[in-house]
Coordinates of C-alpha atoms and ligand atoms in Angstrom, one line a residue:
X1 CA -39.0 -18.6 5.1
X2 CA -36.7 -16.0 3.0
X3 CA -33.1 -15.3 3.2
X4 CA -31.5 -12.0 1.6
X5 CA -28.1 -13.2 -0.5
X6 CA -25.3 -11.7 -2.1
X7 CA -21.6 -11.5 -3.1
X8 CA -19.5 -8.5 -2.2
X9 CA -16.2 -9.5 -3.0
X10 CA -12.8 -7.5 -3.7
X11 CA -9.1 -7.7 -2.5
X12 CA -7.3 -4.6 -2.7
X13 CA -3.3 -4.6 -3.0
X14 CA -3.1 -1.2 -1.5
X15 CA 0.8 -0.9 -3.1
X16 CA -1.3 -0.5 -6.5
X17 CA -1.2 3.1 -7.9
X18 CA -4.0 4.6 -8.1
X19 CA -7.8 3.8 -7.6
X20 CA -10.4 1.4 -8.8
X21 CA -13.3 2.7 -9.7
X22 CA -16.8 0.8 -10.3
X23 CA -15.7 0.2 -14.0
X24 CA -13.1 -1.8 -12.7
X25 CA -14.6 -3.3 -9.8
X26 CA -17.6 -4.3 -12.0
X27 CA -16.7 -3.9 -16.0
X28 CA -19.9 -5.4 -16.9
X29 CA -22.2 -3.9 -14.4
X30 CA -23.3 -5.2 -11.0
X31 CA -24.9 -8.2 -11.2
X32 CA -28.9 -8.2 -9.7
X33 CA -32.5 -10.1 -9.7
X34 CA -32.6 -13.2 -11.3
X35 CA -29.4 -12.6 -13.5
X36 CA -27.3 -13.9 -9.8
X37 CA -29.2 -17.3 -10.3
X38 CA -28.5 -17.4 -13.9
X39 CA -25.4 -16.6 -13.8
X40 CA -24.1 -18.7 -10.2
X41 CA -26.8 -21.7 -9.8
X42 CA -24.7 -25.3 -10.6
X43 CA -21.3 -23.1 -10.3
X44 CA -18.3 -23.7 -8.0
X45 CA -18.4 -20.2 -6.8
X46 CA -19.7 -19.4 -3.3
X47 CA -22.9 -18.5 -4.8
X48 CA -23.4 -21.7 -6.5
X49 CA -22.9 -23.3 -2.9
X50 CA -25.3 -20.7 -1.2
X51 CA -28.5 -21.8 -4.2
X52 CA -27.7 -24.8 -3.9
X53 CA -28.1 -25.1 0.3
X54 CA -31.3 -22.8 0.1
X55 CA -32.6 -25.1 -2.1
X56 CA -31.4 -28.4 -0.2
X57 CA -33.1 -26.5 2.7
X58 CA -36.4 -25.4 0.9
X59 CA -35.7 -21.8 1.6
X60 CA -36.4 -19.1 -0.8
X61 CA -33.3 -16.7 -1.5
X62 CA -33.7 -12.9 -2.2
X63 CA -31.0 -11.9 -4.9
X64 CA -29.2 -8.8 -3.0
X65 CA -26.3 -7.6 -5.6
X66 CA -23.1 -9.7 -6.3
X67 CA -19.9 -8.7 -8.2
X68 CA -16.6 -10.7 -8.6
X69 CA -13.5 -10.8 -6.4
X70 CA -11.3 -9.1 -8.5
X71 CA -8.2 -7.1 -7.3
X72 CA -6.6 -3.8 -7.9
X73 CA -5.7 -0.9 -6.1
X74 CA -7.9 1.1 -3.6
X75 CA -12.2 1.3 -4.1
X76 CA -12.9 4.7 -4.6
X77 CA -15.3 5.6 -1.9
X78 CA -18.3 6.2 -5.3
X79 CA -17.9 2.4 -6.3
X80 CA -17.9 1.5 -2.8
X81 CA -21.0 3.8 -2.0
X82 CA -23.0 2.4 -5.4
X83 CA -22.3 -1.5 -4.6
X84 CA -22.8 -1.2 -1.0
X85 CA -25.5 1.3 -1.6
X86 CA -27.3 -0.8 -3.9
X87 CA -27.3 -3.9 -1.5
X88 CA -28.6 -1.6 1.3
X89 CA -31.3 -0.3 -0.7
X90 CA -32.5 -3.3 -1.5
X91 CA -32.1 -4.7 2.0
X92 CA -34.6 -1.7 3.5
X93 CA -37.1 -2.4 0.4
X94 CA -37.2 -6.1 1.3
X95 CA -37.1 -5.6 5.0
X96 CA -39.8 -8.0 6.9
X97 CA -39.5 -10.3 3.5
X98 CA -36.4 -12.4 5.3
X99 CA -35.6 -13.5 8.6
X100 CA -31.3 -13.4 7.5
X101 CA -28.8 -12.7 5.3
X102 CA -26.2 -14.5 3.7
X103 CA -23.4 -12.9 2.1
X104 CA -20.2 -13.7 0.2
X105 CA -17.2 -10.7 1.1
X106 CA -13.9 -11.3 0.1
X107 CA -11.8 -10.3 3.8
X108 CA -9.4 -8.0 2.3
X109 CA -11.2 -5.3 0.6
X110 CA -10.0 -1.8 0.9
X111 CA -11.1 1.5 -0.1
X112 CA -10.8 5.4 0.2
X113 CA -13.0 5.6 2.9
X114 CA -12.8 2.0 4.8
X115 CA -9.7 -0.3 5.2
X116 CA -12.5 -3.4 6.0
X117 CA -14.7 -3.3 3.1
X118 CA -16.4 -6.6 5.2
X119 CA -17.1 -4.6 8.3
X120 CA -18.4 -1.8 6.5
X121 CA -20.9 -3.5 4.3
X122 CA -21.8 -5.5 7.5
X123 CA -22.2 -2.6 9.6
X124 CA -24.9 -0.8 7.0
X125 CA -26.7 -4.0 6.6
X126 CA -27.1 -3.9 10.4
X127 CA -28.2 -0.1 10.0
X128 CA -31.1 -1.4 8.5
X129 CA -31.9 -4.6 9.8
X130 CA -30.6 -4.1 13.4
X131 CA -28.4 -6.2 15.8
X132 CA -30.7 -9.3 16.0
X133 CA -30.9 -10.9 12.5
X134 CA -28.6 -13.7 11.9
X135 CA -25.9 -12.7 9.1
X136 CA -23.4 -15.0 8.2
X137 CA -20.8 -14.9 5.5
X138 CA -18.3 -16.8 3.0
X139 CA -15.0 -15.6 2.9
X140 CA -11.7 -16.1 0.9
X141 CA -8.6 -17.7 2.6
X142 CA -6.8 -14.6 1.4
X143 CA -8.8 -12.2 3.9
X144 CA -7.2 -10.1 6.9
X145 CA -9.9 -11.1 9.7
X146 CA -11.0 -8.4 11.9
X147 CA -12.5 -8.5 15.6
X148 CA -15.5 -6.2 13.4
X149 CA -16.1 -8.6 11.1
X150 CA -16.9 -11.3 13.8
X151 CA -18.4 -9.1 16.2
X152 CA -20.8 -7.9 13.5
X153 CA -21.9 -10.9 11.7
X154 CA -22.9 -14.7 13.7
X155 CA -20.2 -16.8 11.4
X156 CA -17.7 -16.5 9.3
X157 CA -16.6 -19.3 6.6
X158 CA -13.6 -19.1 5.1
X159 CA -12.5 -21.5 1.8
X160 CA -10.0 -23.8 2.8
X161 CA -7.9 -24.5 -0.6
X162 CA -5.4 -22.7 -3.0
X163 CA -6.3 -22.8 -5.8
X164 CA -9.8 -22.2 -4.2
X165 CA -11.9 -25.3 -5.4
X166 CA -14.1 -25.2 -2.7
X167 CA -15.7 -21.8 -3.0
X168 CA -19.2 -23.3 -3.0
X169 CA -18.5 -25.5 -0.2
X170 CA -17.9 -22.0 2.0
X171 CA -20.9 -20.6 0.7
X172 CA -23.0 -24.2 1.0
X173 CA -22.2 -24.2 5.0
X174 CA -22.5 -20.6 5.2
X175 CA -26.0 -20.8 4.4
X176 CA -26.8 -23.9 6.0
X177 CA -25.6 -22.9 9.5
X178 CA -27.5 -19.5 9.0
X179 CA -30.5 -22.0 8.0
X180 CA -30.5 -24.0 11.1
X181 CA -30.0 -20.9 13.4
X182 CA -33.2 -19.1 11.7
X183 CA -34.8 -23.1 12.5
X184 CA -34.0 -23.0 16.6
X185 CA -30.4 -24.6 16.4
X186 CA -27.9 -23.3 18.8
X187 CA -26.7 -19.9 17.7
X188 CA -22.7 -20.9 16.8
X189 CA -19.8 -19.2 18.4
X190 CA -17.2 -17.6 16.3
X191 CA -14.1 -17.2 17.6
X192 CA -10.9 -15.1 16.0
X193 CA -7.2 -15.5 16.9
X194 CA -5.2 -13.2 14.9
X195 CA -1.5 -14.5 14.4
X196 CA 1.4 -11.8 14.5
X197 CA 2.3 -13.7 11.0
X198 CA 2.8 -12.6 7.0
X199 CA 2.5 -15.8 5.0
X200 CA 4.5 -15.2 2.3
X201 CA 5.2 -18.7 1.0
X202 CA 2.4 -18.6 -2.0
X203 CA 0.1 -20.7 0.1
X204 CA -0.8 -23.6 -2.2
X205 CA -2.7 -25.8 -0.3
X206 CA -1.5 -29.2 -2.0
X207 CA 2.2 -29.0 -1.2
X208 CA 3.6 -28.3 2.2
X209 CA 3.2 -26.7 4.8
X210 CA 0.1 -25.7 3.8
X211 CA -0.8 -29.5 3.0
X212 CA -0.3 -30.3 6.2
X213 CA -1.9 -27.4 7.8
X214 CA -5.4 -28.0 5.7
X215 CA -5.2 -31.5 6.7
X216 CA -4.9 -30.9 10.4
X217 CA -7.9 -28.2 10.5
X218 CA -10.2 -30.8 8.8
X219 CA -9.4 -33.7 11.2
X220 CA -9.6 -31.6 14.1
X221 CA -13.3 -30.2 13.1
X222 CA -13.9 -33.3 12.8
X223 CA -12.6 -34.6 16.4
X224 CA -14.1 -31.9 18.2
X225 CA -17.6 -31.7 16.0
X226 CA -16.9 -28.0 15.6
X227 CA -19.2 -26.5 12.6
X228 CA -16.0 -25.1 11.1
X229 CA -12.3 -23.6 11.5
X230 CA -10.7 -21.6 8.8
X231 CA -6.7 -21.0 8.7
X232 CA -6.9 -17.3 6.5
X233 CA -3.7 -17.1 5.0
X234 CA -4.2 -13.3 5.0
X235 CA -3.1 -11.0 2.1
X236 CA 0.6 -9.6 2.3
X237 CA 0.4 -7.1 0.0
X238 CA -2.1 -4.7 1.9
X239 CA -0.9 -1.8 4.4
X240 CA -3.7 -2.1 7.0
X241 CA -3.6 -2.6 10.5
X242 CA -5.9 -6.2 9.9
X243 CA -2.6 -7.0 7.5
X244 CA -1.9 -11.2 8.6
X245 CA -2.9 -14.7 9.2
X246 CA -5.7 -15.6 11.5
X247 CA -7.7 -18.7 12.9
X248 CA -11.4 -18.7 12.5
X249 CA -13.5 -21.0 14.5
X250 CA -17.6 -21.6 14.3
X251 CA -18.7 -24.1 16.7
X252 CA -22.0 -24.8 19.1
X253 CA -19.2 -24.2 22.1
X254 CA -15.5 -24.0 22.6
X255 CA -15.2 -22.1 19.4
X256 CA -12.1 -19.8 21.2
X257 CA -10.2 -23.0 22.9
X258 CA -10.1 -24.6 19.3
X259 CA -9.3 -21.7 17.6
X260 CA -6.3 -21.2 20.1
X261 CA -5.3 -25.0 19.6
X262 CA -4.9 -24.3 16.2
X263 CA -3.3 -21.1 16.0
X264 CA -0.7 -22.6 18.1
X265 CA 0.1 -25.3 15.4
X266 CA 0.1 -23.0 13.0
X267 CA 2.6 -20.7 14.8
X268 CA 4.4 -23.6 15.9
X269 CA 5.6 -24.1 12.2
X270 CA 5.8 -20.5 11.1
X271 CA 9.1 -21.0 10.5
X272 CA 8.1 -23.1 7.1
X273 CA 5.8 -20.0 5.7
X274 CA 8.9 -17.7 4.6
X275 CA 9.1 -16.7 1.3
X276 CA 9.7 -18.5 -1.4
X277 CA 12.5 -17.3 -3.9
X278 CA 11.6 -18.1 -7.4
X279 CA 14.2 -17.4 -10.0
X280 CA 14.0 -14.4 -12.6
X281 CA 12.6 -14.9 -16.0
X282 CA 16.1 -16.0 -17.6
X283 CA 16.6 -18.7 -15.0
X284 CA 13.6 -19.8 -15.3
X285 CA 13.3 -19.6 -19.2
X286 CA 16.7 -22.3 -18.9
X287 CA 14.3 -24.3 -16.6
X288 CA 11.3 -24.3 -18.6
X289 CA 14.0 -25.1 -21.6
X290 CA 15.7 -28.4 -19.0
X291 CA 12.0 -29.7 -18.3
X292 CA 10.8 -29.0 -22.1
X293 CA 13.9 -31.4 -23.1
X294 CA 13.3 -34.4 -20.6
X295 CA 11.4 -37.4 -22.3
X296 CA 8.0 -37.3 -22.9
X297 CA 5.3 -34.9 -24.4
X298 CA 3.6 -32.0 -23.1
X299 CA 4.2 -27.9 -22.8
X300 CA 6.1 -26.1 -20.2
X301 CA 3.8 -23.7 -18.4
X302 CA 5.9 -20.6 -16.9
X303 CA 4.0 -18.3 -14.5
X304 CA 4.8 -15.0 -13.7
X305 CA 3.6 -14.9 -10.2
X306 CA 4.7 -11.2 -9.8
X307 CA 2.1 -9.5 -12.1
X308 CA -1.1 -11.7 -10.7
X309 CA -3.9 -9.3 -11.7
X310 CA -5.7 -11.7 -9.5
X311 CA -3.4 -10.1 -6.6
X312 CA -4.2 -6.3 -7.3
X313 CA -1.0 -6.3 -10.1
X314 CA -1.3 -4.4 -13.6
X315 CA -1.5 -7.4 -15.9
X316 CA 0.6 -5.7 -18.5
X317 CA 4.3 -6.7 -17.2
X318 CA 6.3 -7.4 -19.7
X319 CA 9.7 -9.2 -18.0
X320 CA 8.9 -12.5 -18.7
X321 CA 7.2 -11.6 -22.4
X322 CA 10.8 -9.8 -23.1
X323 CA 12.8 -12.8 -22.5
X324 CA 10.3 -15.0 -24.1
X325 CA 10.9 -13.0 -27.2
X326 CA 14.8 -12.2 -27.0
X327 CA 15.4 -16.1 -27.1
X328 CA 12.4 -16.5 -30.1
X329 CA 11.8 -19.4 -28.2
X330 CA 9.3 -21.7 -30.9
X331 CA 6.4 -22.4 -30.1
X332 CA 5.7 -20.5 -27.0
X333 CA 2.6 -18.7 -26.5
X334 CA 1.7 -15.7 -24.2
X335 CA -1.7 -15.3 -22.4
X336 CA -2.4 -12.8 -21.6
X337 CA -1.2 -9.1 -21.6
X338 CA -3.2 -6.5 -20.8
X339 CA -3.1 -3.8 -23.4
X340 CA -6.3 -2.5 -25.1
X341 CA -4.5 0.6 -27.3
X342 CA -2.7 -2.5 -28.8
X343 CA -6.0 -4.7 -28.7
X344 CA -8.1 -2.0 -30.3
X345 CA -5.1 -1.8 -33.0
X346 CA -5.3 -5.2 -33.7
X347 CA -8.8 -4.7 -34.9
X348 CA -8.5 -2.1 -36.6
X349 CA -6.3 -3.5 -39.0
X350 CA -7.8 -7.6 -39.1
X351 CA -6.4 -10.4 -39.5
X352 CA -3.7 -10.7 -41.7
X353 CA -2.6 -7.2 -41.0
X354 CA 0.6 -5.7 -39.1
X355 CA 0.6 -3.8 -35.8
X356 CA 3.0 -1.6 -34.4
X357 CA 3.3 0.1 -31.5
X358 CA 4.3 0.1 -27.6
X359 CA 3.2 -3.0 -25.9
X360 CA 2.6 -3.4 -22.1
X361 CA 4.3 -1.7 -18.8
X362 CA 2.0 1.0 -19.3
X363 CA 0.6 1.1 -15.9
X364 CA 3.8 2.0 -14.4
X365 CA 7.7 1.2 -14.0
X366 CA 8.3 -1.5 -12.0
X367 CA 6.8 -4.2 -14.3
X368 CA 9.1 -3.1 -17.2
X369 CA 9.3 -1.4 -19.8
X370 CA 7.0 -1.2 -22.5
X371 CA 8.1 -3.6 -25.8
X372 CA 8.2 -1.9 -28.9
X373 CA 6.3 -3.9 -31.7
X374 CA 7.4 -3.5 -35.3
X375 CA 5.1 -5.4 -38.2
X376 CA 3.5 -7.8 -35.7
X377 CA 1.2 -9.9 -37.5
X378 CA -2.6 -10.4 -36.4
X379 CA -2.8 -13.9 -36.2
X380 CA -6.7 -14.2 -35.1
X381 CA -9.6 -11.9 -33.3
X382 CA -12.0 -12.6 -30.9
X383 CA -14.8 -10.5 -29.3
X384 CA -13.6 -11.6 -25.9
X385 CA -16.1 -13.4 -24.3
X386 CA -15.8 -17.1 -22.6
X387 CA -16.9 -19.4 -20.4
X388 CA -14.8 -20.8 -17.5
X389 CA -13.5 -24.7 -17.4
X390 CA -11.4 -24.0 -14.5
X391 CA -12.9 -25.9 -11.9
X392 CA -13.0 -22.9 -9.7
X393 CA -14.9 -20.7 -12.3
X394 CA -16.5 -23.7 -14.6
X395 CA -19.7 -22.1 -16.6
X396 CA -19.2 -18.4 -15.5
X397 CA -18.9 -16.3 -17.8
X398 CA -15.9 -14.1 -18.4
X399 CA -14.8 -11.0 -20.7
X400 CA -11.8 -10.2 -22.0
X401 CA -13.1 -7.6 -24.4
X402 CA -11.5 -7.0 -27.9
X403 CA -8.7 -9.8 -27.4
X404 CA -6.0 -10.5 -30.0
X405 CA -3.6 -13.0 -31.1
X406 CA -0.4 -11.6 -32.5
X407 CA 2.9 -13.3 -33.3
X408 CA 6.3 -12.1 -33.3
X409 CA 8.9 -14.0 -34.5
X410 CA 8.5 -17.6 -33.4
X411 CA 6.5 -16.2 -30.3
X412 CA 2.5 -15.7 -29.8
X413 CA 0.9 -13.3 -27.8
X414 CA -2.7 -13.3 -26.5
X415 CA -3.4 -9.3 -26.1
X416 CA -7.0 -8.0 -24.2
X417 CA -8.9 -5.0 -24.0
X418 CA -10.4 -5.7 -20.6
X419 CA -8.1 -6.6 -17.7
X420 CA -10.2 -9.3 -15.8
X421 CA -8.4 -11.4 -13.0
X422 CA -5.6 -13.4 -13.9
X423 CA -5.4 -16.3 -16.4
X424 CA -6.9 -19.3 -14.7
X425 CA -8.1 -22.0 -17.9
X426 CA -7.0 -22.6 -21.9
X427 CA -10.0 -19.9 -22.5
X428 CA -7.8 -16.7 -23.3
X429 CA -5.9 -19.0 -25.5
X430 CA -8.6 -21.0 -27.4
X431 CA -10.8 -17.6 -27.8
X432 CA -8.3 -17.0 -30.8
X433 CA -8.5 -20.4 -32.2
X434 CA -4.7 -21.2 -30.1
X435 CA -4.9 -24.7 -28.8
X436 CA -2.5 -25.1 -26.5
X437 CA -1.7 -28.6 -26.6
X438 CA -0.1 -27.7 -30.1
X439 CA 2.8 -25.6 -28.0
X440 CA 5.6 -26.1 -26.1
X441 CA 6.0 -23.4 -23.9
X442 CA 2.9 -21.1 -22.3
X443 CA 3.2 -18.1 -20.5
X444 CA 0.5 -17.0 -18.1
X445 CA 0.2 -14.0 -15.4
X446 CA -1.2 -15.7 -12.0
X447 CA 0.2 -17.1 -8.6
X448 CA -1.1 -20.5 -8.2
X449 CA -5.2 -20.5 -9.1
X450 CA -4.0 -20.9 -12.6
X451 CA -2.9 -24.9 -11.2
X452 CA -6.6 -25.5 -10.7
X453 CA -6.7 -26.1 -14.3
X454 CA -2.4 -26.9 -15.7
X455 CA -1.4 -28.5 -12.8
X456 CA -2.4 -31.8 -14.3
X457 CA -2.2 -31.2 -17.8
X458 CA 1.2 -29.3 -17.8
X459 CA 4.4 -31.8 -17.8
X460 CA 6.0 -29.2 -15.8
X461 CA 5.2 -25.7 -14.3
X462 CA 8.2 -23.4 -13.4
X463 CA 7.4 -20.1 -11.7
X464 CA 9.4 -17.0 -12.4
X465 CA 9.4 -13.7 -10.2
X466 CA 10.7 -10.6 -11.3
X467 CA 10.0 -7.4 -9.9
X468 CA 6.1 -6.8 -9.4
X469 CA 3.4 -5.7 -7.3
X470 CA 2.3 -9.4 -6.4
X471 CA 6.2 -10.9 -5.8
X472 CA 6.7 -13.5 -3.0
X473 CA 9.5 -11.4 -1.8
X474 CA 9.1 -10.0 1.3
X475 CA 11.7 -7.0 0.6
X476 CA 9.5 -5.2 -2.2
X477 CA 6.7 -4.4 0.1
X478 CA 7.2 -1.3 3.0
X479 CA 4.2 -1.6 5.7
X480 CA 4.3 1.3 7.9
X481 CA 0.3 0.3 9.2
X482 CA 0.3 -3.2 10.3
X483 CA 0.1 -4.2 13.9
X484 CA 4.1 -5.2 15.4
X485 CA 5.7 -7.3 16.0
X486 CA 4.9 -9.5 13.2
X487 CA 6.4 -12.6 12.0
X488 CA 8.8 -12.7 9.7
X489 CA 9.4 -8.6 9.4
X490 CA 10.6 -9.5 12.9
X491 CA 12.2 -12.4 13.0
X492 CA 12.1 -12.6 16.8
X493 CA 8.3 -12.0 17.4
X494 CA 6.7 -13.3 20.8
X495 CA 3.2 -14.9 20.9
X496 CA 0.9 -17.4 23.0
X497 CA -1.8 -18.5 21.2
X498 CA -3.2 -20.1 24.1
X499 CA -3.5 -17.1 26.0
X500 CA -4.4 -14.5 22.9
X501 CA -7.4 -12.5 23.1
X502 CA -10.5 -13.9 21.3
X503 CA -13.3 -12.0 19.9
Ligands
ZN1 ZN1 -8.0 -16.0 -2.6

């Protein structure tokens, strides 16, 4: 028995200006064939889990296409047609060889030609394989889940943790459940309850209220012998009708009742999911210095949550960097700033050379104004190729392109040619020879995922939230197409999870 599998992930911040073409979505090209196994086998990625499940159950996999789920503005139609088109071409060419399909789909993809990249992908696959072939999908917990995704698939399996350190488990379960179906087990039911709820709380599952939610659902799954249940936090920076949180249950029976009960538990504590109020950079730096001055060694991480490339922000914002430079903080390092022009300039002048020019804030005005570099020293250069060490992506390669470490006064800045997601670990620093344990203040652009690496290592973490496309401040967003009423935009939203429509 063979199964076709692949990965088409993208998280669309519809508030981000412009569109993302194929070069942005897949800067290193589409991964196909044996390269998919080489890149993902034994990794904590969804596909690592899928491959392991297939090997554990002696099933042969046929590779489709794989693209890492970065975030950004809407995808162009051309990019979607190319990526989905390649998958469909393979599905068609190998038709008759495979008995089922297992995909990683993000859940919050939008493009010029669709608000629902996941349903679109499943629909295109169904055109090739028909309505009856079992298809399961693993999803990111930031997916805005739609009834169409449920109808077009035979099981949706979300990761449960944020940072997403359990992606492989979601991939494993999606694959294992599919194999069970193909070997004659009862096909599971999938139930969806879309909550009228936008989650703004940064959503970390190791702190309340989501710590309790995560534990509650895990217990519920055990007690009720469900195959799986996921609370999808959704992705609020998306002005689409499906924006918002949801509960998905996969079970042999009783899926609808279970989804309702879990949705009720979450709805009842919705008041705890309102936005966090993180300080602006000046106050955040004060907090960081206070932490630094407490007894004990170690560095402080300041994360600029509002310029998180992992949520579609440009990654070149200057709000936090300007504050660090103004204070000329000793032993401070910033990693990383996306600026291909400055990175190229640094590579031109070489190590020890000087760079002058405008750094950052070249994408839009929301994320600050460019910083004027005058004779910044080039400390080190790199080709930007690294292997992640974060528990989320250990052993997966990453390419920052031409990378430079610059020095401005006391402050060092990592500048990269590529915008390749948020900072997950110390690799952007180490590429240029910077050992972060030798610094006092480490600045990163990330909301939560950086914690998978830094939480256990940093003396303290301070979050700052200046204006940006991934801010946690609800007032910064204007939805026109969201389903209404929706909490907490509409504070008096009435909702009865127990009688909610199921799909
Ligand atoms: Zn996510």
